[in-house]
Coordinates of C-alpha atoms and ligand atoms in Angstrom, one line a residue:
Chain A
M1 CA 0.0 0.0 0.0
H2 CA 1.1 3.6 -0.6
F3 CA 0.3 6.5 1.7
T4 CA 0.9 10.2 1.6
L5 CA 1.6 11.4 5.2
K6 CA 1.0 14.9 6.3
I7 CA 2.9 15.0 9.6
W8 CA 3.3 17.8 12.1
R9 CA 7.0 18.6 12.6
Q10 CA 8.2 20.8 15.4
E11 CA 11.8 21.1 16.8
N12 CA 10.8 21.8 20.3
A13 CA 8.2 23.7 22.4
D14 CA 9.7 27.1 21.7
V15 CA 9.7 27.1 17.9
A16 CA 6.9 27.1 15.4
G17 CA 6.0 23.9 13.7
G18 CA 4.3 23.0 10.5
I19 CA 2.9 20.1 8.4
Q20 CA 5.4 18.3 6.3
T21 CA 4.5 15.8 3.5
Y22 CA 6.1 12.3 3.2
E23 CA 5.4 9.3 1.0
V24 CA 5.6 5.7 2.1
D25 CA 5.4 2.7 -0.2
D26 CA 5.1 -1.1 0.0
I27 CA 3.3 -1.0 3.3
S28 CA 1.5 -4.3 4.1
G29 CA -2.0 -4.0 5.5
D30 CA -0.9 -6.0 8.6
T31 CA 1.7 -3.3 9.5
S32 CA 0.6 -1.5 12.6
F33 CA 0.4 2.3 12.4
L34 CA 3.5 2.7 14.6
E35 CA 5.4 0.2 12.5
M36 CA 4.5 2.2 9.5
L37 CA 6.0 5.3 11.2
D38 CA 9.1 3.2 12.1
I39 CA 9.5 2.4 8.4
L40 CA 9.1 6.1 7.6
N41 CA 11.7 6.9 10.2
D42 CA 14.2 4.4 8.7
Q43 CA 13.6 6.0 5.4
L44 CA 14.2 9.5 6.8
E45 CA 17.3 8.4 8.6
S46 CA 18.9 6.8 5.6
D47 CA 18.2 10.0 3.7
G48 CA 20.0 11.9 6.4
G49 CA 16.9 13.4 7.9
L50 CA 15.6 13.5 11.4
P51 CA 13.1 10.8 12.5
V52 CA 9.6 11.8 13.5
A53 CA 9.3 11.8 17.2
F54 CA 6.2 10.0 18.6
D55 CA 5.3 8.4 21.9
H56 CA 4.9 4.7 22.3
D57 CA 5.8 2.0 24.9
C58 CA 3.9 -1.2 25.3
R59 CA 2.6 -1.4 21.8
E60 CA -0.1 -3.8 23.0
G61 CA -2.8 -1.3 23.9
I62 CA -2.4 -1.2 27.7
C63 CA -0.1 1.6 28.7
G64 CA -1.7 4.6 27.1
T65 CA 1.6 6.1 25.9
C66 CA 0.9 6.1 22.2
S67 CA -1.2 9.0 21.0
L68 CA -1.6 10.8 17.6
M69 CA -4.5 12.6 16.0
I70 CA -5.0 10.6 12.8
N71 CA -7.1 12.3 10.1
G72 CA -8.8 14.3 12.8
T73 CA -9.6 11.5 15.1
P74 CA -7.6 10.4 18.2
H75 CA -6.0 7.0 17.7
G76 CA -7.4 7.0 14.1
P77 CA -10.5 5.4 12.7
E78 CA -10.9 2.4 15.0
T79 CA -11.9 2.4 18.7
T80 CA -8.5 1.3 19.9
T81 CA -5.0 2.7 20.6
T82 CA -2.7 3.8 17.8
C83 CA -0.4 0.9 18.5
Q84 CA -3.3 -1.5 17.9
L85 CA -4.3 0.3 14.7
H86 CA -3.3 -1.4 11.4
M87 CA -2.9 0.0 8.0
R88 CA -5.6 -2.3 6.7
S89 CA -8.0 0.3 8.2
F90 CA -6.9 2.7 5.4
Q91 CA -7.3 2.6 1.7
D92 CA -4.3 2.3 -0.6
G93 CA -3.3 5.8 -1.7
D94 CA -4.9 7.5 1.2
T95 CA -3.5 10.8 2.5
I96 CA -3.2 10.7 6.3
F97 CA -2.9 13.7 8.6
I98 CA -0.9 12.9 11.7
E99 CA -0.9 15.6 14.4
P100 CA -0.1 15.8 18.1
W101 CA -2.9 16.1 20.8
R102 CA -3.8 19.7 20.9
A103 CA -4.4 21.3 24.3
A104 CA -2.8 24.1 26.2
A105 CA -2.3 21.6 29.0
F106 CA -0.5 19.2 26.7
P107 CA 2.4 21.3 25.3
V108 CA 4.3 19.8 22.3
V109 CA 7.7 18.5 23.3
R110 CA 8.8 17.6 19.8
D111 CA 6.9 16.7 16.6
L112 CA 4.1 14.4 17.8
V113 CA 5.2 14.0 21.4
V114 CA 3.2 16.1 24.0
D115 CA 3.8 16.4 27.7
R116 CA 0.9 14.8 29.5
S117 CA 2.2 15.3 33.0
A118 CA -0.9 17.5 33.7
F119 CA -2.8 14.2 34.0
D120 CA -0.3 13.0 36.7
R121 CA -0.8 16.2 38.6
I122 CA -4.6 15.7 38.5
I123 CA -4.2 12.2 39.9
R124 CA -1.8 13.5 42.6
A125 CA -4.6 16.0 43.6
G126 CA -6.9 13.2 44.7
G127 CA -7.0 10.2 42.4
F128 CA -5.8 7.9 45.1
V129 CA -6.8 6.4 48.5
S130 CA -4.6 7.4 51.4
I131 CA -4.2 4.3 53.4
D132 CA -1.0 3.0 55.0
T133 CA 0.0 -0.1 53.2
G134 CA 0.8 -3.0 55.3
S135 CA 0.5 -6.7 54.5
A136 CA -2.2 -7.5 51.9
Q137 CA -5.7 -7.9 53.2
D138 CA -7.6 -11.2 52.7
A139 CA -9.5 -11.2 49.5
N140 CA -13.2 -10.4 50.0
N141 CA -12.5 -8.8 53.3
T142 CA -14.4 -5.7 52.1
P143 CA -17.6 -6.8 50.4
I144 CA -18.5 -4.8 47.3
P145 CA -21.7 -5.5 45.3
K146 CA -20.8 -7.0 41.9
D147 CA -22.5 -4.2 40.0
D148 CA -20.4 -1.6 41.8
A149 CA -17.3 -3.6 41.4
D150 CA -17.9 -3.9 37.7
Y151 CA -18.8 -0.3 37.3
A152 CA -15.7 0.8 39.2
F153 CA -13.6 -1.6 37.1
D154 CA -14.9 -0.1 33.8
A155 CA -13.8 3.3 35.0
A156 CA -10.5 2.0 36.2
T157 CA -9.6 0.7 32.8
C158 CA -8.7 4.3 31.8
I159 CA -5.1 4.2 30.5
G160 CA -4.6 8.0 30.7
C161 CA -3.8 8.3 27.0
G162 CA -5.5 11.8 26.6
A163 CA -7.5 10.9 23.6
C164 CA -10.6 12.3 25.3
V165 CA -8.9 15.7 25.6
A166 CA -7.7 15.6 22.0
A167 CA -11.1 14.8 20.7
C168 CA -13.0 17.4 22.7
K169 CA -13.7 20.7 21.0
N170 CA -13.0 22.4 24.4
A171 CA -9.9 20.3 25.2
S172 CA -11.7 19.2 28.3
A173 CA -10.3 16.5 30.6
M174 CA -13.7 15.7 32.2
L175 CA -13.8 12.1 30.9
F176 CA -10.3 11.3 32.3
V177 CA -11.1 13.0 35.7
S178 CA -14.5 11.4 35.9
A179 CA -13.1 8.0 35.3
K180 CA -11.0 8.2 38.4
V181 CA -13.6 10.0 40.5
S182 CA -16.3 7.4 39.5
H183 CA -13.9 4.5 40.0
L184 CA -13.2 5.5 43.6
A185 CA -16.8 6.6 44.3
H186 CA -18.0 3.1 43.6
V187 CA -15.8 1.2 46.0
P188 CA -15.9 1.6 49.8
Q189 CA -12.1 2.3 50.0
G190 CA -12.7 5.6 48.1
D191 CA -15.6 6.7 50.3
A192 CA -13.7 8.4 53.1
E193 CA -12.1 11.0 50.9
R194 CA -14.7 11.4 48.2
R195 CA -15.6 15.0 49.0
G196 CA -12.1 16.4 48.9
R197 CA -11.2 14.2 45.9
V198 CA -13.7 15.5 43.5
L199 CA -13.3 19.1 44.4
S200 CA -9.5 19.0 44.3
M201 CA -9.3 17.0 41.1
V202 CA -11.7 19.4 39.3
D203 CA -9.8 22.3 40.7
T204 CA -6.5 21.0 39.4
M205 CA -8.0 20.1 36.1
D206 CA -9.1 23.8 35.7
A207 CA -5.7 25.1 37.0
E208 CA -3.8 22.9 34.4
G209 CA -5.7 24.8 31.7
F210 CA -8.1 22.1 30.4
G211 CA -11.5 23.3 29.0
S212 CA -14.9 22.8 30.5
C213 CA -17.5 20.2 29.5
T214 CA -20.3 21.0 27.0
N215 CA -21.4 17.4 26.9
Y216 CA -20.4 16.9 23.2
T217 CA -19.6 13.3 24.1
D218 CA -16.9 13.0 21.4
C219 CA -14.6 11.9 24.2
E220 CA -16.3 8.7 24.9
A221 CA -16.4 7.9 21.2
A222 CA -12.7 8.5 21.0
C223 CA -11.7 6.6 24.1
P224 CA -9.9 3.4 23.3
K225 CA -11.2 1.9 26.5
A226 CA -14.8 3.0 25.8
I227 CA -15.1 4.9 29.1
S228 CA -18.7 6.2 29.1
T229 CA -19.7 9.8 29.7
D230 CA -22.0 8.3 32.3
H231 CA -19.0 8.7 34.5
I232 CA -19.1 12.4 33.9
A233 CA -22.6 12.5 35.3
V234 CA -21.2 10.6 38.3
L235 CA -18.5 13.3 38.7
N236 CA -21.2 16.0 38.5
R237 CA -23.2 14.2 41.2
E238 CA -20.1 13.8 43.4
F239 CA -19.3 17.5 42.9
I240 CA -22.8 18.7 43.9
R241 CA -22.8 16.3 46.8
A242 CA -19.4 17.6 47.9
K243 CA -20.5 21.3 47.6
I244 CA -23.6 20.9 49.6
G245 CA -22.2 18.4 52.0
R246 CA -20.6 19.2 55.4
T247 CA -17.2 20.9 55.3
T248 CA -15.4 19.0 58.0
Chain B
M1 CA -3.4 13.1 60.3
V2 CA -4.0 15.7 57.7
S3 CA -7.6 16.9 57.3
Q4 CA -9.2 16.6 53.9
N5 CA -9.2 20.4 53.6
Q6 CA -5.4 20.5 53.9
L7 CA -4.9 17.5 51.7
F8 CA -7.0 18.8 48.9
R9 CA -6.9 22.2 47.2
T10 CA -10.1 23.8 46.2
G11 CA -10.9 27.1 44.4
P12 CA -13.9 29.4 44.3
L13 CA -15.5 28.9 40.9
A14 CA -14.7 25.6 39.4
S15 CA -15.7 25.0 35.7
V16 CA -18.1 22.2 36.9
L17 CA -19.9 24.7 39.3
A18 CA -20.1 27.3 36.6
K19 CA -21.6 24.7 34.2
I20 CA -24.1 23.6 36.8
G21 CA -25.1 27.3 36.9
V22 CA -25.6 27.3 33.2
A23 CA -27.7 24.2 33.4
I24 CA -29.9 25.5 36.2
T25 CA -30.4 28.9 34.6
G26 CA -30.9 27.2 31.2
G27 CA -33.6 25.0 32.9
G28 CA -35.3 28.1 34.3
L29 CA -35.2 29.7 30.8
I30 CA -36.8 26.5 29.4
L31 CA -39.6 26.7 31.9
F32 CA -40.2 30.3 30.8
V33 CA -40.1 29.5 27.1
L34 CA -42.7 26.8 27.7
A35 CA -45.0 29.1 29.8
H36 CA -44.6 31.9 27.3
M37 CA -45.5 29.5 24.4
F38 CA -48.6 28.0 26.1
G39 CA -49.7 31.5 27.1
N40 CA -49.4 32.7 23.5
L41 CA -51.1 29.7 22.1
Q42 CA -54.3 31.2 23.6
V43 CA -54.4 33.4 20.5
F44 CA -56.1 30.4 18.9
L45 CA -58.9 30.8 21.5
G46 CA -60.0 34.1 20.0
P47 CA -59.4 37.8 20.7
D48 CA -61.2 38.0 24.0
T49 CA -59.4 35.1 25.7
F50 CA -56.0 36.3 24.3
N51 CA -56.5 40.0 25.2
L52 CA -57.6 39.1 28.7
Y53 CA -54.6 36.9 29.2
A54 CA -52.3 39.8 28.0
Y55 CA -54.2 42.2 30.2
K56 CA -53.8 40.0 33.3
M57 CA -50.1 39.5 32.5
Q58 CA -49.6 43.3 32.2
H59 CA -51.5 43.9 35.5
M60 CA -49.9 41.1 37.5
V61 CA -48.8 42.3 40.9
L62 CA -45.5 40.6 40.6
L63 CA -44.9 41.9 37.0
W64 CA -41.7 43.8 37.8
P65 CA -40.2 41.2 40.2
A66 CA -40.9 38.5 37.6
R67 CA -39.3 40.6 34.8
I68 CA -36.2 41.4 36.9
G69 CA -35.9 37.8 38.0
L70 CA -36.1 36.5 34.5
L71 CA -33.6 39.1 33.4
A72 CA -31.2 38.0 36.2
I73 CA -31.5 34.4 35.1
F74 CA -30.8 35.3 31.5
V75 CA -27.8 37.5 32.4
A76 CA -26.4 34.8 34.8
H77 CA -26.7 32.2 32.0
M78 CA -24.8 34.5 29.6
G79 CA -22.2 35.5 32.2
L80 CA -21.4 31.9 33.1
V81 CA -21.3 31.0 29.4
F82 CA -18.9 33.8 28.9
L83 CA -16.5 32.4 31.6
L84 CA -16.7 28.9 30.2
T85 CA -16.3 29.9 26.6
R86 CA -13.2 31.9 27.5
Q87 CA -11.8 28.9 29.4
N88 CA -12.5 26.7 26.4
S89 CA -10.8 28.9 23.9
V90 CA -7.7 29.3 26.0
A91 CA -7.6 25.5 26.5
R92 CA -7.0 24.8 22.7
P93 CA -4.7 27.6 21.5
V94 CA -3.5 25.6 18.4
G95 CA -6.2 23.9 16.3
Y96 CA -6.0 20.8 14.1
A97 CA -5.3 20.8 10.4
S98 CA -7.7 18.0 10.2
Y99 CA -10.5 17.5 12.7
E100 CA -13.5 15.2 12.6
P101 CA -16.1 15.3 15.3
I102 CA -17.1 11.7 16.1
Q103 CA -20.5 11.7 17.6
S104 CA -21.3 15.2 18.9
T105 CA -24.4 16.8 17.4
V106 CA -24.2 19.9 15.3
A107 CA -26.5 21.6 17.8
S108 CA -24.1 20.9 20.6
R109 CA -21.1 22.4 18.7
Y110 CA -23.0 25.6 17.8
M111 CA -24.5 26.4 21.3
L112 CA -22.8 29.8 21.4
Q113 CA -23.9 30.8 17.9
T114 CA -27.5 29.8 18.5
G115 CA -27.4 31.5 21.9
V116 CA -26.2 34.8 20.4
V117 CA -29.0 34.7 17.8
I118 CA -31.5 34.0 20.6
L119 CA -30.1 37.1 22.4
L120 CA -30.5 39.3 19.3
F121 CA -33.9 38.0 18.7
V122 CA -35.0 38.6 22.3
V123 CA -33.9 42.3 22.0
Y124 CA -35.8 42.6 18.7
H125 CA -38.9 40.8 20.2
L126 CA -39.0 43.2 23.2
L127 CA -38.6 46.2 20.9
H128 CA -41.4 44.8 18.8
F129 CA -44.2 43.5 21.1
T130 CA -43.3 45.0 24.5
L131 CA -41.9 48.4 23.6
H132 CA -43.7 48.8 20.3
R133 CA -40.7 50.4 18.7
V134 CA -40.5 48.5 15.4
H135 CA -42.9 47.5 12.7
Y136 CA -45.8 49.8 13.1
P137 CA -48.4 47.8 11.1
D138 CA -49.9 49.5 8.1
S139 CA -53.1 50.2 9.7
T140 CA -54.9 52.8 11.7
V141 CA -55.3 50.3 14.6
G142 CA -51.7 50.6 15.7
F143 CA -49.8 48.8 18.4
A144 CA -51.5 50.4 21.4
A145 CA -55.1 50.2 20.1
Q146 CA -57.6 49.6 22.9
I147 CA -60.6 47.4 22.6
E148 CA -63.7 47.0 24.6
Y149 CA -63.9 43.6 26.2
Q150 CA -67.0 41.6 25.2
T151 CA -67.3 38.7 27.6
P152 CA -68.5 38.7 31.2
P153 CA -67.3 39.6 33.8
Y154 CA -65.2 42.1 32.0
V155 CA -67.8 43.5 29.6
G156 CA -67.0 47.1 28.7
Q157 CA -63.5 47.0 30.2
Q158 CA -61.0 48.8 27.9
M159 CA -57.9 46.7 27.2
H160 CA -55.0 46.6 24.8
N161 CA -55.9 44.8 21.6
A162 CA -52.9 42.5 21.8
Y163 CA -54.6 40.0 19.5
D164 CA -54.7 42.5 16.6
M165 CA -51.2 43.6 17.3
V166 CA -50.0 40.1 16.7
V167 CA -52.1 39.5 13.7
Y168 CA -51.2 42.8 11.9
S169 CA -47.5 42.2 12.7
F170 CA -47.4 38.7 11.3
Q171 CA -49.4 39.7 8.2
Q172 CA -46.1 41.2 7.1
P173 CA -44.3 38.2 5.7
V174 CA -40.8 39.5 6.6
V175 CA -41.8 39.8 10.2
A176 CA -43.3 36.3 10.3
L177 CA -40.1 35.0 8.6
V178 CA -37.8 36.6 11.2
Y179 CA -39.9 34.9 14.0
V180 CA -39.8 31.5 12.3
L181 CA -36.1 31.7 11.7
A182 CA -35.4 32.7 15.3
Q183 CA -37.4 29.7 16.4
L184 CA -35.1 27.4 14.4
F185 CA -32.2 28.8 16.3
L186 CA -34.0 28.4 19.6
A187 CA -34.9 24.8 18.7
A188 CA -31.3 24.0 17.9
H189 CA -30.3 25.4 21.3
L190 CA -32.9 23.3 23.1
W191 CA -32.1 20.2 21.0
H192 CA -28.8 20.0 22.9
G193 CA -29.4 22.1 26.0
G194 CA -32.7 20.4 26.8
Q195 CA -30.9 17.1 27.4
S196 CA -27.4 18.2 28.2
L197 CA -28.6 19.9 31.4
F198 CA -29.6 16.5 32.9
Q199 CA -26.1 15.3 32.4
T200 CA -24.7 18.5 34.0
I201 CA -26.8 18.2 37.1
G202 CA -25.8 14.5 37.4
M203 CA -29.2 13.0 36.6
K204 CA -28.1 10.7 33.7
N205 CA -26.9 7.2 34.3
E206 CA -26.7 4.0 32.4
N207 CA -30.5 3.4 32.7
R208 CA -31.9 6.9 32.4
R209 CA -29.5 8.1 29.7
A210 CA -31.4 7.0 26.6
L211 CA -34.7 8.5 27.9
L212 CA -33.3 11.8 29.1
T213 CA -31.3 12.3 25.9
R214 CA -34.6 12.3 24.0
V215 CA -36.0 15.2 26.0
G216 CA -33.9 17.8 24.2
P217 CA -35.1 17.0 20.7
L218 CA -38.7 16.5 21.9
L219 CA -38.6 19.9 23.7
A220 CA -37.1 21.5 20.6
M221 CA -39.8 20.2 18.3
V222 CA -42.6 21.1 20.7
V223 CA -41.4 24.7 21.0
L224 CA -40.6 25.0 17.3
I225 CA -44.1 23.8 16.2
G226 CA -45.9 25.6 19.0
N227 CA -44.3 29.0 18.5
C228 CA -44.2 28.9 14.7
S229 CA -47.9 27.9 14.5
I230 CA -48.8 31.5 15.3
P231 CA -47.1 33.5 12.5
I232 CA -47.9 30.7 10.1
A233 CA -51.6 30.7 11.1
V234 CA -51.7 34.4 10.5
L235 CA -50.1 34.1 7.0
L236 CA -52.6 31.4 6.1
N237 CA -55.4 33.6 7.2
I238 CA -56.4 31.2 9.9
L239 CA -56.0 34.0 12.4
Q240 CA -57.7 37.2 11.3
A241 CA -57.8 40.6 12.8
S242 CA -60.8 41.3 15.1
S243 CA -61.2 44.9 14.1
T244 CA -60.9 46.3 10.6
A245 CA -58.1 48.7 9.9
Ligands
HEM301 C1 -34.4 31.2 25.9 C2 -33.2 31.3 26.1 C3 -32.2 30.2 26.5 C4 -32.5 29.0 26.9 C5 -33.8 28.3 27.2 C6 -31.2 28.3 27.1 C7 -31.0 27.1 27.6 C8 -29.8 26.4 27.7 C9 -29.6 25.1 28.3 C10 -30.7 24.2 28.9 C11 -28.3 24.8 28.2 C12 -27.7 23.5 28.6 C13 -26.9 23.6 29.9 C14 -26.1 22.3 30.1 O1 -25.6 21.8 29.1 O2 -26.1 21.8 31.1 C15 -27.7 26.0 27.6 C16 -26.3 26.0 27.3 C17 -25.7 27.1 26.7 N1 -26.3 28.3 26.4 FE1 -28.2 28.7 26.6 N2 -30.2 29.2 26.8 C18 -30.8 30.4 26.4 C19 -30.2 31.5 26.0 C20 -28.8 31.6 25.7 C21 -28.1 32.8 25.3 C22 -28.8 34.2 25.1 C23 -26.8 32.5 25.1 C24 -25.6 33.3 24.7 C25 -25.5 34.5 24.4 C26 -26.7 31.1 25.4 C27 -25.5 30.3 25.3 C28 -25.4 29.1 25.8 C29 -24.1 28.3 25.6 C30 -22.9 28.7 24.9 C31 -24.4 27.1 26.2 C32 -23.4 25.9 26.3 C33 -22.5 26.1 27.5 C34 -21.5 25.0 27.6 O3 -21.9 23.8 27.9 O4 -20.4 25.2 27.5 N3 -27.9 30.6 25.8 N4 -28.6 26.9 27.3
SF4_302 S1 -10.8 8.3 29.5 FE1 -10.3 7.1 27.7 S2 -9.5 8.6 26.2 FE2 -9.5 9.6 28.2 S3 -7.4 9.2 29.0 FE3 -8.7 7.5 29.8 S4 -8.5 5.9 28.3 FE4 -7.7 7.7 27.3
FES303 S1 1.9 2.0 23.2 FE1 1.0 1.3 25.1 S2 -1.1 1.6 24.6 FE2 -0.2 2.1 22.7

């Protein structure tokens, strides 16, 4: 297969970037999207050029490191991560736009690599349970209804990739934040700190420069883990509860 | 042991709180839009019923408190929207060369634009029917014409002939067209807003989501058909002036 690639190139955070056009040939449909970029980079290096920088790690869809806005959709046309996307999802001869996630809170580091540490700071603001760890408890020591456990688990599958932010017209991080708030709101371990958690995580989300939620729901459609915007409703409930609840 | 308040940082006006404000004020405006529509649909019950309704509204004890309250809700809605819109535009300083919305509705993406058209229309509408500053109809009746009420117990009571004011206004096709177009923008705003507010106040969940999401489009269609029926009925001569010009 042959592809024309329109890729965002940018030296570093301080200089302006732009779209550059590249051609790749002889790509098998079973090549993964990232392998296709590896092939492009080999080509660029043997021509004496600089390889395109992009994020990746596990390449098996579990770590959330890969990113990329592909033809205007985060992680491309399938509901999966970019590392799990294959070139058979495209037509021979396609022109493919490849851009970094766009958000003030995710500054470009180089080319397609953005700094997603804003997510870490949001988690640090409340996306945890403060208990002293000792020896592991017996399993089933804390009974949790199956529905709650399943719902919490669904939320906990968020891999922190940032596709929700990239997809949102407002660059809002509500889906990511709600996944963690909802996860911990559905298990008893999270109960003790639920009030402070939601307020603090929302506050940090705002302070990091993410947008607000207009309920477009493009985030849930872009999410490789199919996290539902129902969790955003949970966040809103938790927030209201925290605001009208007692303060100490 | 650190207290929760020390452990967690919180600020004064979180985006989520501002958005809840937009949802509550939007919900209030929806209630007004519905009440206003059902009130006006009394025009189909004839001049006496409609003129009496208008008369009672005008002479309501709480007229000014109601007007000021409604204005406050409207201004609060716009003020909070202004804050959120500013936050959103700062949040994405560089746009995409290629961007494809995946499942968001057109109505949701153009809330600001439809809102601004609603604002302009509200100003025009007040200048027209409340302040009588635009579109003096081509008749000697005029906006402020009085009429003698015909039905007991108000027989002989002089009141504003609001019915004819409406009919003469909408007999001008341009005026009717402006009203119908404005209703399309309002319907688009309600299409998204009328269901989005349930998400914002946390009412949606897995089970209720499908049902609540239909409320917006339903509301939009009811308001569109209800409000447009009046200018259209005038243009089709279904509603005719009660006094001759
Ligand atoms: C009759 C008048 C109006 C009604 C019934 C109304 C109703 C609503 C409702 C129900 C929402 C949804 C809130 C939510 O998603 O939770 C909303 C959102 C919105 N309204 Fe209005 N509105 C009106 C007038 C206006 C005006 C005059 C403007 C702007 C000048 C405006 C701008 C917006 C915007 C931008 C949003 C989306 C906010 C966001 O989610 O980011 N609206 N409106
Ligand atoms: S909610 Fe989905 S899209 Fe957003 S960071 Fe988590 S896994 Fe990625
Ligand atoms: S590289 Fe780990 S999810 Fe794609």
